Short mmCIF file of C-alpha atoms and ligand atoms in Angstrom, two decimals:
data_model
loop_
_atom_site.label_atom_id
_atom_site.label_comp_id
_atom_site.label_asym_id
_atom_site.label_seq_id
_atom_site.Cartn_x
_atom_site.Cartn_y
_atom_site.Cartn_z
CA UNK B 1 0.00 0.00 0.00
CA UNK B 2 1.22 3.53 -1.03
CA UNK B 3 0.06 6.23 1.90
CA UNK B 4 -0.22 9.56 -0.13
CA UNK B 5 -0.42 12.16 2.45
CA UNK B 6 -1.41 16.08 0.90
CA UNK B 7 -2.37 18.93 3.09
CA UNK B 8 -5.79 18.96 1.34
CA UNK B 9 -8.19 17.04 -0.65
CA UNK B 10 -7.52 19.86 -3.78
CA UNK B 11 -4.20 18.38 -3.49
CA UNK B 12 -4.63 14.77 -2.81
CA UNK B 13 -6.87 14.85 -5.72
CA UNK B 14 -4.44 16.37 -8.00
CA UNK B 15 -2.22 13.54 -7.11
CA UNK B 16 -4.98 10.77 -8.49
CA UNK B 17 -6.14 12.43 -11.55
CA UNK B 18 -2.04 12.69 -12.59
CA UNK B 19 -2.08 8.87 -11.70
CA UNK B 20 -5.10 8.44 -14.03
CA UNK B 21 -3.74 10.71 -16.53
CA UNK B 22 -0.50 9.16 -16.86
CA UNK B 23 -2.42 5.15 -17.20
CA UNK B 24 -4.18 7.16 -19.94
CA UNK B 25 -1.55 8.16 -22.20
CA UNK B 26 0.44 5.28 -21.51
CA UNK B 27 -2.76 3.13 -22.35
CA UNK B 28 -5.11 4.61 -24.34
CA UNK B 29 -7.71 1.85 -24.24
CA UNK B 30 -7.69 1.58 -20.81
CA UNK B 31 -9.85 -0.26 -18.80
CA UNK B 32 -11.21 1.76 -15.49
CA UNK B 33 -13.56 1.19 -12.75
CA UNK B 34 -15.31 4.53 -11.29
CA UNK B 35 -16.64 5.27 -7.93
CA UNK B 36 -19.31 8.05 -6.71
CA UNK B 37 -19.90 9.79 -3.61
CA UNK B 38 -18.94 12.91 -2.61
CA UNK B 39 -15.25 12.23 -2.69
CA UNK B 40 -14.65 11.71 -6.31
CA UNK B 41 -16.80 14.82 -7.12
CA UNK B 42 -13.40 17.03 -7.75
CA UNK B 43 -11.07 14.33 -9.18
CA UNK B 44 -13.97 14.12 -12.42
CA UNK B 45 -14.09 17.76 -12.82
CA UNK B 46 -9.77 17.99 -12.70
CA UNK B 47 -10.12 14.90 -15.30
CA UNK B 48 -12.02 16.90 -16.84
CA UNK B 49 -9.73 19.72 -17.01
CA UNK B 50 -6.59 18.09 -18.41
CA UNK B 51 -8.42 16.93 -21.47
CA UNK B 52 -7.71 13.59 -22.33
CA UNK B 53 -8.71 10.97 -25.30
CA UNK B 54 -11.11 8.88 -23.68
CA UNK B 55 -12.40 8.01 -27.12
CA UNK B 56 -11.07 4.78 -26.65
CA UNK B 57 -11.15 3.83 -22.91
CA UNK B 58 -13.75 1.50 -21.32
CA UNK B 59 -15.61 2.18 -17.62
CA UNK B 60 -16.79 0.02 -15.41
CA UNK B 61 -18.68 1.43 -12.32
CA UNK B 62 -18.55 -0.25 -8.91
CA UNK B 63 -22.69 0.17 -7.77
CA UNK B 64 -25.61 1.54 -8.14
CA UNK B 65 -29.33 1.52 -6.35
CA UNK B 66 -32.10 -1.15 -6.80
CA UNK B 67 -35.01 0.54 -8.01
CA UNK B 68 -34.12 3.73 -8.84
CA UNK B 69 -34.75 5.21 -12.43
CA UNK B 70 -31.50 5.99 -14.15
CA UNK B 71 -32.88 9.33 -14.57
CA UNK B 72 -33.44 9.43 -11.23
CA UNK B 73 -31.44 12.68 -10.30
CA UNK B 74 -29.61 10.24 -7.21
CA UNK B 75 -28.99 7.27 -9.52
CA UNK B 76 -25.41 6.83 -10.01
CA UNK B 77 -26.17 6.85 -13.90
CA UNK B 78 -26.93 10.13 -13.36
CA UNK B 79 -23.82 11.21 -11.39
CA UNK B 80 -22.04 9.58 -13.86
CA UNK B 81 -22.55 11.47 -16.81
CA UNK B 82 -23.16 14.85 -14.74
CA UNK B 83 -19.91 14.82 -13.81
CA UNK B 84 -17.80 13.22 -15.68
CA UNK B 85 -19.26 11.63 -18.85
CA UNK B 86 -20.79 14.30 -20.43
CA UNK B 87 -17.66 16.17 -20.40
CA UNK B 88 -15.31 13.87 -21.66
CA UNK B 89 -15.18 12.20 -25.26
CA UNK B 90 -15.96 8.82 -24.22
CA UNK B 91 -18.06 6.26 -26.07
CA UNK B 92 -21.40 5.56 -25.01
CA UNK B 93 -21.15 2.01 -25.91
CA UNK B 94 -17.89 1.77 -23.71
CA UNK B 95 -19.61 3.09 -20.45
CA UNK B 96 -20.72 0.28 -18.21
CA UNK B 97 -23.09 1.20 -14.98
CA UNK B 98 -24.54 -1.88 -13.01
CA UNK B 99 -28.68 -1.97 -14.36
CA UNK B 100 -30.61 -1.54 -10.93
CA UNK B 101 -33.71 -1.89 -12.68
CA UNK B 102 -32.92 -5.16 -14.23
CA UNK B 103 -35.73 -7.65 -14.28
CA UNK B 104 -33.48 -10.61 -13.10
CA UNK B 105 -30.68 -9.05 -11.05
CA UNK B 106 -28.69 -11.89 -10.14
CA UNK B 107 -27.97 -12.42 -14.09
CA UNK B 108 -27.49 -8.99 -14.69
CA UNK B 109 -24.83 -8.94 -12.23
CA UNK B 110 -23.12 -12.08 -13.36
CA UNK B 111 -23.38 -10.58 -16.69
CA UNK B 112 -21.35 -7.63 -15.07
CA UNK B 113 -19.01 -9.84 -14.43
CA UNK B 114 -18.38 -11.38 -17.74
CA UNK B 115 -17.86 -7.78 -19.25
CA UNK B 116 -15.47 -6.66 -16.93
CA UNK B 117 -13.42 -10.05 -18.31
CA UNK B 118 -14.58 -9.20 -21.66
CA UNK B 119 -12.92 -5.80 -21.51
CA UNK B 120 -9.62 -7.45 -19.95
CA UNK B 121 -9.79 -6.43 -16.61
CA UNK B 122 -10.03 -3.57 -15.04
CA UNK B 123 -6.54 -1.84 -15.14
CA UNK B 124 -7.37 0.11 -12.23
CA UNK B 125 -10.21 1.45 -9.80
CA UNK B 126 -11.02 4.39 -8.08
CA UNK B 127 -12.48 3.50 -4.93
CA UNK B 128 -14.11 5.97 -1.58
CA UNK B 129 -14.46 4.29 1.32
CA UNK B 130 -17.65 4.81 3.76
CA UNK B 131 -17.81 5.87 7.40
CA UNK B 132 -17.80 2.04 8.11
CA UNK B 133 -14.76 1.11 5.70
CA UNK B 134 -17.27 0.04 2.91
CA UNK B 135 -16.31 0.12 -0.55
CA UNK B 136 -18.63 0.16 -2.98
CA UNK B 137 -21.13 -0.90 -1.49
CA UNK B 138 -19.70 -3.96 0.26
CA UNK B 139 -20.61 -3.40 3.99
CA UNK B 140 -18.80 -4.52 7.26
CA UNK B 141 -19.11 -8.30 7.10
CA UNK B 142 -19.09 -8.74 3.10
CA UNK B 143 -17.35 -11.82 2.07
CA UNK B 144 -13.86 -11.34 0.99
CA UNK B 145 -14.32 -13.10 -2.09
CA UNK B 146 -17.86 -12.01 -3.50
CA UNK B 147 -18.47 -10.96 -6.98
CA UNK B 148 -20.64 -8.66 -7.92
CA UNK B 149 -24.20 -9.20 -6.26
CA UNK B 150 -27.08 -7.35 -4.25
CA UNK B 151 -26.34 -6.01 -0.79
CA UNK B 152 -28.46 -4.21 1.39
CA UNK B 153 -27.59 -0.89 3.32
CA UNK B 154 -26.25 -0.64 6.97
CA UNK B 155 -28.31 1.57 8.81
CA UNK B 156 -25.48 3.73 9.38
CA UNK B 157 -25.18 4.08 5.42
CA UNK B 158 -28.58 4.81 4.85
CA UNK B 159 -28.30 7.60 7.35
CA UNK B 160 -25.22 9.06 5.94
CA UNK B 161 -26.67 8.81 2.41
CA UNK B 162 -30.08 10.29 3.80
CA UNK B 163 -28.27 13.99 2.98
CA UNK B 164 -28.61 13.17 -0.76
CA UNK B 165 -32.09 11.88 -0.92
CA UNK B 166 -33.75 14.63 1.33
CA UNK B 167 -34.78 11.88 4.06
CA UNK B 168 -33.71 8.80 5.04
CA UNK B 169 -36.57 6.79 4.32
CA UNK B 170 -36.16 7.86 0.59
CA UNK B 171 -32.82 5.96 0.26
CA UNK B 172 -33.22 2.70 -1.67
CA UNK B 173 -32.31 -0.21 0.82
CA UNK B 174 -30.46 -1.98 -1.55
CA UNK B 175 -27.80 -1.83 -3.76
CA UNK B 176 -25.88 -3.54 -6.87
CA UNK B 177 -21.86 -4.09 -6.01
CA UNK B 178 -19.13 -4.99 -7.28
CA UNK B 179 -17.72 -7.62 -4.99
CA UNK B 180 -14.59 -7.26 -3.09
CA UNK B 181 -13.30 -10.48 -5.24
CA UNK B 182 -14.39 -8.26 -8.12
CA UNK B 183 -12.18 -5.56 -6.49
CA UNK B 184 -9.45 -7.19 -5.78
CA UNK B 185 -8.77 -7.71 -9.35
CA UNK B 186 -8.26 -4.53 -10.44
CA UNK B 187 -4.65 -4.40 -11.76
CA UNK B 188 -4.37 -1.14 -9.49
CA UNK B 189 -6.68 0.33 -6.87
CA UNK B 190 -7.02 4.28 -6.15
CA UNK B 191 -8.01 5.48 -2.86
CA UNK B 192 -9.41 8.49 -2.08
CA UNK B 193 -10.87 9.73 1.60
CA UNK B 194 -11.09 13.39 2.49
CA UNK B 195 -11.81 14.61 6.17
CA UNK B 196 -11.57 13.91 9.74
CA UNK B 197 -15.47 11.71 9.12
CA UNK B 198 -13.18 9.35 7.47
CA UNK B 199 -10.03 9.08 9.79
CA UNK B 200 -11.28 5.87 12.01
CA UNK B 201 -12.02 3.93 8.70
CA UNK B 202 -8.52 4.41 7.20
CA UNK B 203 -6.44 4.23 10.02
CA UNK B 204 -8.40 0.73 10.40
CA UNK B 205 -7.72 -0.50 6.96
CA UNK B 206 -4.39 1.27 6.48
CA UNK B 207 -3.02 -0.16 9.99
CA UNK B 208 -5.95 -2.81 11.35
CA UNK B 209 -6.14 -6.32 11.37
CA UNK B 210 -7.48 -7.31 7.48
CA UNK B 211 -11.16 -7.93 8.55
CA UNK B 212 -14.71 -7.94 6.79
CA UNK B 213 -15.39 -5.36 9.60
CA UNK B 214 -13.71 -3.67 7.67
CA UNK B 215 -14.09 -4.17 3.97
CA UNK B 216 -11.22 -1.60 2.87
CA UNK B 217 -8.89 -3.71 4.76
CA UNK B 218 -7.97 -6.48 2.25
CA UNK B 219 -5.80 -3.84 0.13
CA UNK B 220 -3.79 -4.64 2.24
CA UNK B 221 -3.66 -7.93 0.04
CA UNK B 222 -3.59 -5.85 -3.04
CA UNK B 223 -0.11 -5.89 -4.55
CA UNK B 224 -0.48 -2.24 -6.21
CA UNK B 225 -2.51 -0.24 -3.92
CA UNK B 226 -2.55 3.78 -3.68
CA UNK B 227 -4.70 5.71 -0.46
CA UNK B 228 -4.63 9.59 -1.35
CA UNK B 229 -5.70 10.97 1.68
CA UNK B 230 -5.70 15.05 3.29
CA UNK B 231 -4.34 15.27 6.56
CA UNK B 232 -7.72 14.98 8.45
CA UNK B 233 -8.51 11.76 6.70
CA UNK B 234 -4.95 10.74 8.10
CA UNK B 235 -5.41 12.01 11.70
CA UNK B 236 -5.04 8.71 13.27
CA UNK B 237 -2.68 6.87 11.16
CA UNK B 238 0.28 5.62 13.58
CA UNK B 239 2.88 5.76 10.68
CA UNK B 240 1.58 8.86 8.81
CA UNK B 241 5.70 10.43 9.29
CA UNK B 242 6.71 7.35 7.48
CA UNK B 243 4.23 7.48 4.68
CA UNK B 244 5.08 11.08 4.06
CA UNK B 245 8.95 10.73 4.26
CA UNK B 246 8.58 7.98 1.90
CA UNK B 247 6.28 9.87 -0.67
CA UNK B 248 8.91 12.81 -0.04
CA UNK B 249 11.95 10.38 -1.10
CA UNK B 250 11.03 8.76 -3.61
CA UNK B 251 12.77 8.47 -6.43
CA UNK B 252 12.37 10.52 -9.77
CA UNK B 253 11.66 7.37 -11.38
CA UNK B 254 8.66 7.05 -9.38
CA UNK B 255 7.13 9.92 -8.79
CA UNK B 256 3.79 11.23 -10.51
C1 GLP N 301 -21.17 5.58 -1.00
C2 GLP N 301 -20.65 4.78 -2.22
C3 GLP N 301 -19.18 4.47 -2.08
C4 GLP N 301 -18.49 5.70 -1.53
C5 GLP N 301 -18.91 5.92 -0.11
C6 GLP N 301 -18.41 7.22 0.49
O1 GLP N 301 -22.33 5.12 -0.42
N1 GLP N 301 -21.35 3.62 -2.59
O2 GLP N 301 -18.64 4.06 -3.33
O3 GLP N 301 -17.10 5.54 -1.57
O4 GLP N 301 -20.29 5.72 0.07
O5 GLP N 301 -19.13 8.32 0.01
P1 GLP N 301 -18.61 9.80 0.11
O6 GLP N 301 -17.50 9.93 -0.89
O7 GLP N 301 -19.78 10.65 -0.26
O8 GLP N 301 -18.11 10.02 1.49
#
């Protein structure tokens, strides 16, 4: 795992999209898996920004609600393309967003599955990571191994997500995600987490035990694994001098 310590999420987030930019032009036809939230919000619009050919890359994203229109202004279709599709050259055809209105959802997700193989993997995938150490949706207690599948919410997520729905009992209970197998699969995995709300979680899967309590945990069994964090988000990291001297030392070769 590669701790990326910035004084703020402007900068943190700088740091990813350079990362992304530079898989990109090494690989135009890239495969990538996007997250949504809050968190990625700014790394889509600086994306954005540096104007890449995404003519020819493919997406994959990691979840989306059950039930929910994909017009629905909270769908994660619709995030999608507000903030980052519609602003980028990408083909439609090449844009892949699990179908939470599919009428047999189990085969909709193992078809998921087959077109992330199709594609060739995914070369790498931006992740959040929840209050709880979720991500995607995989709550505390998801198997290590699933695929991609329905969950249902935690309480504590349906709260939290209450601020984007108006009400709590608005939020959809449950969810298509990608599994943490599916996850784990990813040729490289991108971490973002801004804020002292998130500090508990990463310190837990930065420096915990590697635990379903904690999905974000098992990148620690990831062999290329970067967590771009602002210094709230790293409050209560142990090691957070060592991640930053190392960041600060590394070599030219390295650096992005
Ligand atoms: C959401 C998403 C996750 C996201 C997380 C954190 O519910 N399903 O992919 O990483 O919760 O969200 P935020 O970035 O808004 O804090």
């Amino acid at each position: 795992m590669e701790i990326i310590i910035q004084p703020t999420a402007e900068a943190a987030t700088r740091v990813a999209a350079r990362i992304i930019a530079r898989l990109l032009r090494e690989k135009p036809d890239a495969v990538l898996g996007l997250a949504t939230g809050s968190t990625p919000v700014l790394l889509y619009h600086d994306l954005t920004a540096l104007k890449l050919d995404w003519s020819r890359v493919t997406t994959f994203n990691l979840d989306e609600y059950i039930g929910l229109d994909a017009a629905h202004p909270q769908s994660y279709h619709t995030f999608m393309w507000e903030n980052l599709f519609q602003h980028i050259n990408i083909a439609r055809e090449n844009v892949h967003i699990p179908d939470g209105n599919a009428k047999d959802i189990p085969k909709s997700c193992a078809k998921y599955e087959q077109q992330i193989k199709a594609a060739g993997g995914i070369d790498l995938q931006v992740l959040g990571i929840g209050t709880n150490g979720h991500i995607g949706f995989n709550e505390p207690t998801s198997s290590l191994a699933s695929r991609t599948r329905i969950k249902t919410l935690t309480q504590q997520t349906l709260k939290e997500n209450a601020r984007f729905f108006g009400s709590e009992d608005r939020v959809p209970h449950h969810v298509i995600t990608m599994g943490i197998g599916t996850i784990l699969e990813a040729r490289q995995n991108l971490l973002l987490a801004f804020g002292q709300g998130k500090a508990r979680a990463i310190a837990d899967a930065v420096e915990g035990p590697v635990s379903s309590l904690n999905p974000a945990s098992v990148l620690q069994m990831h062999p290329v694994t970067q967590i771009c964090l602002d210094e709230p988000a790293a409050g209560q990291l142990k090691r957070a001098d060592y991640y930053r001297w190392v960041y600060d030392n590394k070599p030219d070769w390295q650096r992005v």
